[in-house]
Coordinates of C-alpha atoms and ligand atoms in Angstrom, one line a residue:
Chain A
X1 CA 44.5 50.5 13.4
X2 CA 45.7 53.4 15.2
X3 CA 47.1 52.9 18.4
X4 CA 45.5 54.3 21.5
X5 CA 46.6 57.4 24.1
X6 CA 48.4 56.1 27.3
X7 CA 45.6 57.5 30.4
X8 CA 46.3 55.0 32.9
X9 CA 46.9 58.0 35.1
X10 CA 43.2 58.8 35.0
X11 CA 41.9 59.9 38.2
X12 CA 38.0 58.5 39.5
X13 CA 36.2 61.4 40.7
X14 CA 33.2 59.4 42.6
X15 CA 32.9 60.3 45.7
X16 CA 32.0 57.5 48.0
X17 CA 30.4 56.7 51.1
X18 CA 31.7 53.9 52.7
X19 CA 30.7 52.3 56.4
X20 CA 33.8 51.4 58.0
X21 CA 34.0 47.5 59.0
X22 CA 33.1 46.6 61.9
X23 CA 35.3 45.3 64.6
X24 CA 34.2 41.4 65.6
X25 CA 32.9 41.7 68.7
X26 CA 29.9 43.3 68.6
X27 CA 27.0 43.0 71.1
X28 CA 23.5 42.5 69.8
X29 CA 22.5 46.1 69.4
X30 CA 25.4 46.8 67.5
X31 CA 25.0 43.7 65.3
X32 CA 21.4 44.7 64.7
X33 CA 22.4 48.0 63.0
X34 CA 25.2 46.4 60.6
X35 CA 22.4 43.8 59.4
X36 CA 20.1 47.4 58.9
X37 CA 23.2 48.4 56.6
X38 CA 23.0 45.1 54.9
X39 CA 26.2 43.4 56.4
X40 CA 25.7 39.8 56.1
X41 CA 28.6 38.8 58.9
X42 CA 26.2 40.4 61.3
X43 CA 23.5 38.0 60.6
X44 CA 25.8 35.0 60.4
X45 CA 27.0 36.2 63.3
X46 CA 23.4 36.9 65.5
X47 CA 22.5 33.7 64.0
X48 CA 25.0 31.5 66.0
X49 CA 24.5 33.8 69.1
X50 CA 20.8 33.1 69.2
X51 CA 19.5 30.7 66.9
X52 CA 19.9 27.6 69.1
X53 CA 17.9 29.6 71.6
X54 CA 15.4 30.5 69.3
X55 CA 14.9 26.7 67.6
X56 CA 14.8 25.3 71.0
X57 CA 11.9 27.4 72.1
X58 CA 10.6 27.0 68.5
X59 CA 10.4 23.1 68.8
X60 CA 9.0 23.2 72.3
X61 CA 6.0 25.3 71.3
X62 CA 5.4 23.8 67.7
X63 CA 6.6 19.8 68.3
X64 CA 7.7 19.7 65.3
X65 CA 11.0 20.4 64.5
X66 CA 11.0 20.6 60.7
X67 CA 8.4 23.1 61.2
X68 CA 10.7 25.3 63.7
X69 CA 13.7 25.2 61.3
X70 CA 11.3 26.7 58.7
X71 CA 10.1 29.4 61.1
X72 CA 13.5 29.9 62.1
X73 CA 14.7 30.8 58.4
X74 CA 11.6 32.7 57.9
X75 CA 12.5 34.7 61.2
X76 CA 16.9 35.3 59.6
X77 CA 15.1 36.6 56.8
X78 CA 12.2 38.8 58.6
X79 CA 15.6 40.1 61.4
X80 CA 17.7 41.0 57.9
X81 CA 14.5 43.5 56.2
X82 CA 13.4 44.7 60.2
X83 CA 16.8 45.2 61.5
X84 CA 16.3 48.9 61.3
X85 CA 13.3 48.9 63.6
X86 CA 14.7 47.2 66.5
X87 CA 14.4 49.4 69.5
X88 CA 16.8 49.3 72.2
X89 CA 13.8 49.3 75.2
X90 CA 14.3 45.5 74.6
X91 CA 16.8 42.8 74.2
X92 CA 17.5 41.5 71.0
X93 CA 16.8 38.0 71.8
X94 CA 13.3 38.9 72.8
X95 CA 13.0 40.9 69.9
X96 CA 14.0 38.1 67.8
X97 CA 11.7 35.3 69.7
X98 CA 8.2 38.3 69.1
X99 CA 9.1 37.8 65.2
X100 CA 9.8 34.1 65.7
X101 CA 6.2 33.8 67.1
X102 CA 4.7 35.9 64.4
X103 CA 6.2 33.8 61.7
X104 CA 5.3 30.8 63.2
X105 CA 1.7 32.1 63.5
X106 CA 2.5 32.7 60.0
X107 CA 3.4 29.5 58.8
X108 CA 0.7 27.7 61.0
X109 CA -2.2 29.5 59.3
X110 CA -1.1 28.8 55.8
X111 CA -0.7 25.1 57.0
X112 CA -4.7 25.7 58.7
X113 CA -3.2 25.2 61.8
X114 CA -4.2 27.4 64.2
X115 CA -2.5 28.1 67.7
X116 CA -4.7 28.4 70.7
X117 CA -5.6 32.0 70.9
X118 CA -4.4 33.9 74.1
X119 CA -7.6 34.8 75.0
X120 CA -8.8 31.5 75.5
X121 CA -6.8 31.0 77.9
X122 CA -8.0 31.7 81.6
X123 CA -5.4 32.9 83.7
X124 CA -5.2 31.4 87.2
X125 CA -3.5 33.6 90.0
X126 CA -1.3 31.8 91.6
X127 CA -2.5 30.3 95.0
X128 CA 0.6 29.5 96.8
X129 CA 1.2 25.9 97.6
X130 CA -2.0 23.4 96.7
X131 CA -2.6 19.9 96.2
X132 CA -1.4 20.4 92.5
X133 CA 2.0 20.9 94.1
X134 CA 2.4 17.6 95.7
X135 CA 2.7 16.0 91.8
X136 CA 5.9 18.5 91.5
X137 CA 7.5 17.5 95.1
X138 CA 7.5 14.1 93.7
X139 CA 8.4 15.1 89.8
X140 CA 11.6 13.7 88.1
X141 CA 12.2 16.7 85.1
X142 CA 11.7 13.9 82.9
X143 CA 8.3 13.3 83.7
X144 CA 7.6 16.9 83.3
X145 CA 9.5 17.2 79.8
X146 CA 6.9 14.9 79.0
X147 CA 4.0 16.1 80.4
X148 CA 4.9 19.7 79.0
X149 CA 3.6 18.3 76.0
X150 CA 0.0 18.1 77.1
X151 CA 0.0 21.8 78.1
X152 CA -1.4 24.7 75.9
X153 CA 0.6 26.9 73.5
X154 CA 0.6 29.6 75.6
X155 CA 1.5 27.7 78.4
X156 CA 4.7 25.9 76.6
X157 CA 5.9 29.5 75.4
X158 CA 5.8 31.1 78.9
X159 CA 7.9 28.1 80.2
X160 CA 10.2 27.9 77.3
X161 CA 10.8 31.1 77.6
X162 CA 11.5 31.3 81.7
X163 CA 13.4 28.4 81.9
X164 CA 14.2 27.2 78.3
X165 CA 15.9 30.3 76.7
X166 CA 15.9 31.6 80.5
X167 CA 15.0 35.7 79.5
X168 CA 13.7 37.6 82.7
X169 CA 10.0 38.2 83.2
X170 CA 10.1 41.2 81.4
X171 CA 12.1 40.1 78.0
X172 CA 9.4 37.4 78.3
X173 CA 6.8 40.1 78.1
X174 CA 8.2 41.7 75.1
X175 CA 8.4 38.4 73.5
X176 CA 4.8 37.8 74.0
X177 CA 3.8 41.0 73.4
X178 CA 1.7 41.0 76.8
X179 CA 2.2 42.7 80.3
X180 CA 4.8 41.6 82.9
X181 CA 1.9 40.9 85.4
X182 CA 0.5 38.2 82.5
X183 CA 3.3 36.7 82.3
X184 CA 3.7 36.0 86.3
X185 CA 0.0 34.6 86.5
X186 CA 0.8 32.9 83.0
X187 CA 3.6 31.2 84.5
X188 CA 1.9 30.5 88.1
X189 CA -1.1 29.0 85.7
X190 CA 1.2 26.7 83.1
X191 CA 2.9 25.2 86.6
X192 CA -0.6 24.6 88.1
X193 CA -1.9 23.2 84.0
X194 CA 1.1 21.0 84.5
X195 CA 1.0 19.1 88.1
X196 CA -2.8 18.4 86.7
X197 CA -1.2 17.0 83.4
X198 CA 1.4 15.1 85.7
X199 CA -1.8 13.9 87.8
X200 CA -3.7 12.6 85.1
X201 CA -1.1 10.6 83.1
X202 CA -0.2 9.2 86.9
X203 CA 2.9 10.9 88.0
X204 CA 1.4 11.6 91.3
Chain B
X1 CA 10.0 38.3 108.8
X2 CA 10.5 39.9 105.1
X3 CA 8.7 39.2 102.4
X4 CA 8.5 35.9 100.2
X5 CA 10.3 35.6 96.8
X6 CA 8.9 37.1 93.9
X7 CA 8.0 35.4 91.0
X8 CA 10.8 36.9 89.3
X9 CA 13.3 35.7 91.7
X10 CA 11.6 32.0 92.2
X11 CA 12.2 32.0 88.3
X12 CA 15.6 33.2 88.8
X13 CA 16.1 30.9 91.5
X14 CA 15.0 28.0 89.2
X15 CA 17.4 29.1 86.8
X16 CA 20.4 29.0 89.0
X17 CA 20.4 32.8 90.5
X18 CA 21.1 32.3 94.2
X19 CA 18.4 33.5 96.6
X20 CA 18.3 36.7 99.2
X21 CA 18.6 36.1 102.6
X22 CA 15.2 35.2 103.4
X23 CA 15.5 32.2 101.5
X24 CA 17.7 30.4 103.9
X25 CA 15.0 31.0 106.6
X26 CA 11.9 30.3 105.0
X27 CA 10.5 26.8 104.3
X28 CA 7.9 27.9 101.8
X29 CA 10.3 29.4 99.6
X30 CA 12.6 26.9 99.7
X31 CA 9.8 24.4 98.6
X32 CA 8.6 26.7 95.7
X33 CA 12.1 26.9 94.5
X34 CA 12.4 22.9 94.8
X35 CA 9.3 22.7 92.3
X36 CA 9.7 25.5 90.1
X37 CA 13.9 24.0 89.6
X38 CA 11.7 20.8 89.0
X39 CA 9.6 22.6 86.0
X40 CA 12.7 24.2 85.2
X41 CA 14.6 21.0 84.7
X42 CA 12.0 19.5 82.6
X43 CA 11.5 22.2 79.8
X44 CA 15.2 22.3 79.4
X45 CA 15.0 18.6 79.0
X46 CA 12.1 18.8 76.8
X47 CA 14.0 22.0 74.6
X48 CA 17.7 21.2 74.6
X49 CA 19.3 24.0 73.4
X50 CA 20.6 23.0 70.0
X51 CA 23.6 24.2 68.0
X52 CA 22.4 26.0 65.8
X53 CA 21.4 24.4 62.5
X54 CA 23.3 25.4 59.4
X55 CA 20.3 25.2 57.2
X56 CA 18.1 27.4 57.9
X57 CA 20.7 30.3 57.8
X58 CA 22.3 28.9 54.0
X59 CA 18.5 29.1 53.2
X60 CA 18.1 32.5 54.5
X61 CA 21.0 33.9 52.6
X62 CA 20.1 32.2 49.2
X63 CA 16.6 34.0 50.0
X64 CA 18.4 37.4 50.8
X65 CA 20.8 37.3 47.6
X66 CA 17.7 36.0 45.6
X67 CA 16.3 39.9 46.8
X68 CA 14.3 41.7 45.8
X69 CA 12.0 39.4 43.9
X70 CA 11.7 40.9 40.7
X71 CA 8.7 40.5 38.3
X72 CA 10.2 40.5 34.5
X73 CA 8.2 41.8 32.3
X74 CA 6.4 40.1 29.6
X75 CA 7.1 41.3 26.0
X76 CA 8.0 40.5 23.0
X77 CA 11.7 41.4 23.8
X78 CA 12.0 39.6 26.9
X79 CA 13.9 36.9 25.8
X80 CA 17.0 39.5 25.5
X81 CA 17.0 40.4 29.8
X82 CA 20.3 41.7 30.5
X83 CA 21.4 43.2 27.5
X84 CA 24.9 44.7 27.4
X85 CA 24.7 48.4 28.0
X86 CA 27.7 49.7 29.7
X87 CA 27.7 53.2 28.4
X88 CA 25.3 56.0 29.4
X89 CA 24.0 56.4 25.7
X90 CA 23.6 52.7 25.9
X91 CA 20.2 52.8 28.0
X92 CA 18.1 53.4 26.1
X93 CA 17.3 49.4 25.1
X94 CA 16.4 48.7 29.1
X95 CA 15.3 49.0 32.6
X96 CA 15.3 47.2 35.4
X97 CA 11.8 45.9 37.3
X98 CA 11.7 47.3 40.3
X99 CA 9.7 48.0 43.2
X100 CA 7.9 51.0 42.5
X101 CA 7.2 51.8 46.0
X102 CA 9.6 54.5 47.5
X103 CA 8.1 53.7 51.3
X104 CA 8.8 50.0 51.0
X105 CA 12.6 48.8 52.2
X106 CA 14.1 47.1 49.2
X107 CA 16.5 44.5 49.7
X108 CA 19.1 44.5 47.3
X109 CA 21.9 41.7 47.2
X110 CA 25.1 41.4 48.3
X111 CA 26.1 38.4 46.6
X112 CA 24.8 37.3 43.6
X113 CA 24.3 33.7 42.9
X114 CA 25.0 31.7 39.7
X115 CA 24.1 28.3 38.4
X116 CA 27.6 27.1 40.2
X117 CA 26.5 26.2 44.2
X118 CA 30.0 26.9 45.1
X119 CA 30.1 30.7 43.5
X120 CA 28.9 33.7 44.5
X121 CA 29.4 37.0 42.8
X122 CA 30.5 39.9 45.2
X123 CA 30.2 43.5 43.0
X124 CA 30.8 47.1 44.1
X125 CA 33.5 50.0 45.1
X126 CA 36.6 48.5 46.4
X127 CA 36.2 50.2 49.8
X128 CA 40.0 48.8 51.6
X129 CA 42.3 46.7 50.9
X130 CA 44.0 44.9 54.1
X131 CA 46.8 41.9 53.7
X132 CA 45.1 39.6 52.0
X133 CA 41.2 40.8 52.8
X134 CA 39.4 43.4 50.6
X135 CA 36.0 44.7 51.2
X136 CA 33.5 45.8 48.9
X137 CA 30.4 48.1 49.0
X138 CA 27.7 47.0 46.6
X139 CA 25.5 49.9 44.6
X140 CA 22.8 49.6 46.9
X141 CA 25.3 50.2 50.5
X142 CA 26.1 46.8 51.7
X143 CA 29.5 45.7 52.3
X144 CA 30.9 42.4 51.8
X145 CA 34.6 41.1 53.1
X146 CA 36.3 38.9 50.0
X147 CA 39.5 36.8 51.0
X148 CA 42.3 36.3 48.3
X149 CA 44.5 33.8 48.9
X150 CA 47.7 32.3 47.3
X151 CA 45.5 30.7 44.4
X152 CA 43.4 34.2 43.4
X153 CA 43.5 35.1 40.5
X154 CA 44.0 39.4 40.2
X155 CA 43.4 41.6 37.5
X156 CA 42.6 44.6 37.1
X157 CA 41.7 47.0 33.8
X158 CA 45.3 48.6 31.7
X159 CA 45.5 50.6 28.7
X160 CA 47.0 48.6 25.9
X161 CA 47.5 49.4 22.0
X162 CA 44.8 48.9 19.4
X163 CA 47.6 46.7 17.2
X164 CA 46.9 44.8 19.9
X165 CA 43.5 43.7 18.4
X166 CA 43.3 40.7 16.5
X167 CA 40.6 38.7 14.3
X168 CA 38.6 36.6 16.7
X169 CA 39.4 39.0 19.9
X170 CA 36.0 39.3 21.7
X171 CA 35.7 43.2 22.1
X172 CA 32.9 45.4 23.3
X173 CA 33.3 49.0 21.9
X174 CA 31.7 52.4 23.2
X175 CA 31.3 55.6 21.3
X176 CA 28.9 57.4 19.3
X177 CA 26.6 55.6 16.9
X178 CA 25.3 56.3 13.7
X179 CA 21.6 56.7 13.2
X180 CA 21.3 53.5 11.7
X181 CA 23.1 51.7 14.0
X182 CA 25.6 50.1 10.9
X183 CA 29.1 52.5 12.3
X184 CA 30.7 53.2 15.6
X185 CA 32.9 55.8 16.3
X186 CA 35.0 54.5 18.8
X187 CA 35.8 56.2 21.6
X188 CA 37.0 53.1 23.4
X189 CA 37.3 49.4 22.8
X190 CA 38.1 46.7 25.8
X191 CA 39.2 43.4 25.3
X192 CA 37.0 41.6 26.3
X193 CA 37.5 38.0 28.2
X194 CA 37.1 35.3 25.9
X195 CA 35.1 33.1 28.4
X196 CA 32.7 36.0 29.3
X197 CA 29.1 35.4 27.8
X198 CA 28.3 37.4 25.2
X199 CA 24.5 38.9 25.0
X200 CA 22.6 36.0 23.4
X201 CA 20.2 38.9 21.4
X202 CA 17.1 37.9 20.1
X203 CA 16.7 37.5 16.4
X204 CA 13.8 39.8 15.2
X205 CA 14.4 40.2 11.8
X206 CA 14.4 43.2 9.7
X207 CA 11.8 44.6 11.7
X208 CA 14.0 45.6 15.1
X209 CA 17.3 44.5 15.5
X210 CA 19.0 44.7 19.0
X211 CA 22.2 45.2 17.7
X212 CA 22.2 48.0 15.5
X213 CA 19.6 49.6 18.2
X214 CA 22.8 49.1 20.7
X215 CA 24.8 50.6 17.9
X216 CA 23.1 53.4 17.3
X217 CA 23.5 54.3 21.1
X218 CA 27.2 53.6 21.1
X219 CA 27.6 50.4 22.1
X220 CA 28.7 47.0 20.2
X221 CA 30.1 43.4 22.0
X222 CA 31.2 40.8 19.4
X223 CA 34.3 39.0 17.9
X224 CA 36.8 41.0 15.8
X225 CA 36.3 40.1 12.4
X226 CA 38.1 41.9 9.9
X227 CA 40.7 44.7 10.2
X228 CA 40.8 47.4 8.5
X229 CA 43.1 51.2 8.6
X230 CA 40.9 53.0 10.2
X231 CA 39.4 50.5 12.3
X232 CA 37.5 47.1 12.4
X233 CA 34.3 45.4 12.3
X234 CA 32.5 43.2 15.0
X235 CA 30.4 40.7 14.4
X236 CA 28.0 40.9 17.6
X237 CA 26.2 38.0 19.2
X238 CA 23.1 37.4 16.4
X239 CA 25.1 37.7 13.6
X240 CA 25.1 41.6 13.1
X241 CA 28.2 43.2 12.0
X242 CA 28.9 47.0 13.3
X243 CA 31.6 48.7 12.1
X244 CA 34.2 50.1 14.2
X245 CA 35.8 53.5 13.3
X246 CA 39.4 54.0 15.3
X247 CA 41.0 57.5 15.6
X248 CA 44.0 58.4 18.0
X249 CA 41.9 59.3 20.8
X250 CA 40.2 55.8 21.0
X251 CA 41.5 54.2 24.0
X252 CA 42.3 50.2 24.4
X253 CA 41.8 48.9 27.3
X254 CA 42.6 45.5 28.8
X255 CA 42.9 42.9 31.6
X256 CA 46.0 42.6 33.1
X257 CA 47.2 40.3 36.2
X258 CA 47.9 42.2 39.5
X259 CA 48.2 41.7 43.4
X260 CA 45.7 42.7 45.5
X261 CA 47.7 45.8 46.5
X262 CA 47.6 47.1 42.9
X263 CA 43.7 47.3 42.7
X264 CA 42.7 50.9 43.7
X265 CA 40.1 51.8 46.2
X266 CA 36.9 53.6 44.9
X267 CA 36.9 51.3 41.7
X268 CA 33.8 48.9 40.2
X269 CA 35.6 45.7 41.4
X270 CA 33.6 42.2 41.3
X271 CA 34.7 39.3 43.1
X272 CA 33.9 35.4 42.3
X273 CA 34.3 32.5 45.2
X274 CA 33.2 30.3 47.8
X275 CA 31.2 32.0 50.9
X276 CA 31.8 30.9 53.4
X277 CA 29.8 30.4 56.4
X278 CA 30.5 33.5 58.4
X279 CA 29.9 35.8 56.0
X280 CA 33.1 36.5 53.9
X281 CA 33.9 35.0 50.2
X282 CA 36.9 33.3 49.5
X283 CA 38.1 34.8 45.9
X284 CA 38.6 32.9 43.1
X285 CA 39.1 35.6 40.7
X286 CA 39.1 39.0 41.4
X287 CA 38.5 41.5 38.5
X288 CA 38.4 45.1 38.6
X289 CA 37.2 47.7 36.5
X290 CA 38.6 51.5 36.3
X291 CA 38.8 52.8 33.4
X292 CA 35.8 51.7 31.4
X293 CA 33.1 52.7 34.2
X294 CA 33.7 56.0 32.8
X295 CA 30.0 57.6 34.0
X296 CA 31.4 57.5 37.5
X297 CA 29.0 55.0 38.4
X298 CA 29.1 51.9 41.2
X299 CA 28.7 49.7 38.6
X300 CA 28.4 48.9 34.8
X301 CA 25.1 49.5 34.3
X302 CA 22.7 46.1 33.4
X303 CA 19.2 46.0 32.8
X304 CA 17.1 43.4 33.6
X305 CA 14.9 43.6 30.3
X306 CA 14.5 45.4 27.4
X307 CA 11.4 47.7 27.1
X308 CA 8.6 45.7 25.3
X309 CA 7.7 48.0 22.4
X310 CA 9.1 47.9 19.0
X311 CA 9.5 50.9 16.7
X312 CA 6.6 52.2 14.9
X313 CA 7.0 53.1 11.3
X314 CA 9.1 55.5 10.4
X315 CA 10.5 56.1 13.8
X316 CA 14.5 55.8 14.3
X317 CA 15.7 53.1 16.4
X318 CA 17.1 56.2 18.5
X319 CA 13.8 57.6 18.6
X320 CA 12.2 54.6 21.6
X321 CA 11.5 55.7 24.8
X322 CA 14.6 58.0 26.5
X323 CA 17.0 56.9 28.7
X324 CA 16.4 55.7 32.3
X325 CA 17.7 58.5 34.5
X326 CA 20.3 56.5 36.5
X327 CA 21.7 52.7 35.6
X328 CA 20.0 49.9 38.0
X329 CA 22.0 49.0 40.9
X330 CA 23.5 46.0 40.6
X331 CA 24.0 43.1 38.1
X332 CA 20.5 41.3 36.9
X333 CA 19.4 37.8 38.2
X334 CA 19.7 36.2 35.1
X335 CA 23.5 37.8 34.0
X336 CA 25.6 34.3 35.3
X337 CA 23.0 32.3 33.8
X338 CA 24.9 29.1 31.5
X339 CA 27.9 30.1 32.7
X340 CA 28.2 26.8 35.0
X341 CA 31.3 26.9 37.4
X342 CA 33.4 29.2 35.3
X343 CA 34.9 31.8 38.1
X344 CA 36.7 33.9 35.5
X345 CA 33.7 34.2 32.7
X346 CA 31.3 34.7 35.7
X347 CA 33.6 37.5 36.8
X348 CA 34.5 38.7 33.2
X349 CA 30.4 38.9 32.8
X350 CA 30.0 40.8 35.8
X351 CA 32.7 43.5 34.9
X352 CA 32.0 43.8 31.4
X353 CA 28.1 43.0 31.9
X354 CA 27.4 40.5 29.0
X355 CA 24.0 38.9 29.3
X356 CA 21.8 36.7 28.2
Ligands
LIG401 ZN1 9.3 33.2 101.9

């Protein structure tokens, strides 16, 4: 056998653009930028930050925890693929929820279940305290929680985003992809529907 | 009197925000806030905030790891997917099947799955080392943090002496092949780990010998079976024997133990270990390939499929479809099939690029 020529000092000739390692505490838009660069850790952090709220909301709207977990999974994949399309005009959480809604719609469509369309919902303006409010004046939270299940999806959505997820009305508008004015009228209509449902259930 | 609270303000108050001065003086607004508070409490009771369960994240990450979803070519030679073609001259056999629509963002895997649920593979350029942590950046530009512990086995490539070769040693040879693919004049001989997977080449009989085709393009992998004056003979996975001629300029490359600080940044590095919930990889094995990656590429070329075309009568092995311009990014998705939970074998396979 021949002996080899020592060549341990070979230099790498590759130029290489690396991404700086991000510090741990990043705000949401920074996390999305990192995700857009393929940083798995950023996706994990984003998940820990928002997934609980998104899942709670999905479960409220669909009434199906298992389905909601599937939708959450689809949503995280969609976030991974679409992180680069985020524009800072909206909060990241409302952006994620908008994605989750579309994923939920796709899942439900595949299951041949239709969510109540927005257009089928009559937006009722707030009319101030009326007879329906009597039900709310005497209601307990547990009764309200029960009555919510009787509401249509658009009503559950708007209530869930404003009071469950804690979004502002503007963020809710982004998540639902409707104008803020519609959020306000839908919120009032949802409360009225809730009061009616409670009356029908004999809570009032 | 000032205006009543707006819907925005009512909602904020129901969520615990203090109201403006008007609220203290207006019974109507106080009643409205109370009603909204009942609604808000009901909603929170109906939709309690969950701690995010791990499964959806795990499943999403698994789907990400599996991406891109590749459609496999259906063809006579597809059984030989992921034949090793680590040298520039050896690309002729294969191309990776990839999405062709350039407008569609292609998700490239950050880590690769193996047969072993607990072992993932990160492979790419070593970007930085800090303490017991290093960062790899994949061919697709993704970065992944890898942690090494006391039990982590770290090796890198060093040059050795051809005299170290013995019968049975597993090698990957690169050099200039003859047209017939029966002899390679070796530029370098890499000793590959015994545990790594040798390519299981399809035996297509006399009509088309994959080992000869690879050898014609300058690469053979297999075991040293005979030593000789000016070289040795390698038997490939399909039993084909290829004569390897060595000269004084033939370089021997082998894997040797080192520490994290002994690794070179900028070089192709493979880590095998457990993927933690924070997205980092806890490495069991780290191997660096600083020497055999001669083409200066991010990763050895590991095409996932062979071209589904046989030579026409009278056509030479090297007349078959031209070499792709560039190796595919990353590793093929079936590279680690059959390796189980052997971290060293998985790492060696990723470094030297054998496939089934
Ligand atoms: Zn008032």
